[in-house]
Tab-separated table of C-alpha atoms in Angstrom:
chain	number	residue	atom	x	y	z
A	1	MET	CA	-29.289	82.844	-1.988
A	2	GLY	CA	-32.536	81.897	-0.321
A	3	LEU	CA	-34.194	78.593	-1.103
A	4	ILE	CA	-31.432	77.382	-3.395
A	5	GLY	CA	-28.799	78.175	-0.770
A	6	VAL	CA	-30.680	76.112	1.802
A	7	ARG	CA	-30.989	73.182	-0.611
A	8	ILE	CA	-27.316	73.327	-1.597
A	9	ALA	CA	-26.193	73.461	2.036
A	10	LYS	CA	-28.309	70.427	2.914
A	11	ALA	CA	-27.179	68.518	-0.192
A	12	LEU	CA	-23.556	69.124	0.804
A	13	GLY	CA	-24.236	67.712	4.268
A	14	ALA	CA	-24.597	70.802	6.441
A	15	GLY	CA	-25.618	69.750	9.932
A	16	GLN	CA	-27.665	72.833	10.764
A	17	VAL	CA	-28.950	75.355	8.262
A	18	ILE	CA	-30.169	78.668	9.628
A	19	ALA	CA	-32.153	80.758	7.172
A	20	THR	CA	-33.298	84.332	7.577
A	21	THR	CA	-36.186	86.200	6.038
A	22	ARG	CA	-37.954	89.469	6.656
A	23	SER	CA	-41.314	87.911	5.846
A	24	ALA	CA	-43.138	85.447	8.083
A	25	ALA	CA	-44.931	84.196	4.965
A	26	LYS	CA	-41.637	82.811	3.608
A	27	ARG	CA	-40.894	80.823	6.765
A	28	ASP	CA	-42.757	77.711	5.590
A	29	LEU	CA	-41.034	77.832	2.185
A	30	LEU	CA	-37.608	77.869	3.815
A	31	MET	CA	-38.514	75.079	6.225
A	32	GLY	CA	-39.840	73.041	3.296
A	33	ALA	CA	-36.544	73.561	1.474
A	34	GLY	CA	-34.709	71.991	4.403
A	35	ALA	CA	-33.807	74.821	6.773
A	36	ASP	CA	-33.498	73.629	10.348
A	37	THR	CA	-34.165	77.054	11.802
A	38	VAL	CA	-35.765	80.114	10.225
A	39	VAL	CA	-35.403	83.528	11.843
A	40	VAL	CA	-37.887	86.191	10.768
A	41	THR	CA	-35.720	89.261	11.242
A	42	ASP	CA	-38.642	91.696	11.279
A	43	ALA	CA	-39.841	89.950	14.437
A	44	GLN	CA	-36.599	88.753	16.029
A	45	GLU	CA	-32.950	89.773	16.164
A	46	LEU	CA	-30.707	87.164	14.495
A	47	THR	CA	-27.965	86.923	17.111
A	48	GLN	CA	-30.449	86.546	19.949
A	49	ALA	CA	-32.459	83.944	18.028
A	50	VAL	CA	-29.344	81.818	17.480
A	51	LEU	CA	-28.283	82.145	21.119
A	52	ASP	CA	-31.786	81.195	22.249
A	53	ARG	CA	-31.670	78.065	20.077
A	54	TRP	CA	-28.115	77.054	21.009
A	55	PRO	CA	-27.187	78.476	24.413
A	56	ARG	CA	-23.497	78.514	25.317
């Protein structure tokens, strides 16, 4: 869903939107669309990135 998914989630009041991409170049686009966190999965594992951001 990408950029539109991020925008819809924010418009519906999502508190935290985590977006993923394989390309570091798309990070700024996703942040500009409203994503609170962007994980570049070619550089970082998703589960670990989320746990690093929100420890238990």
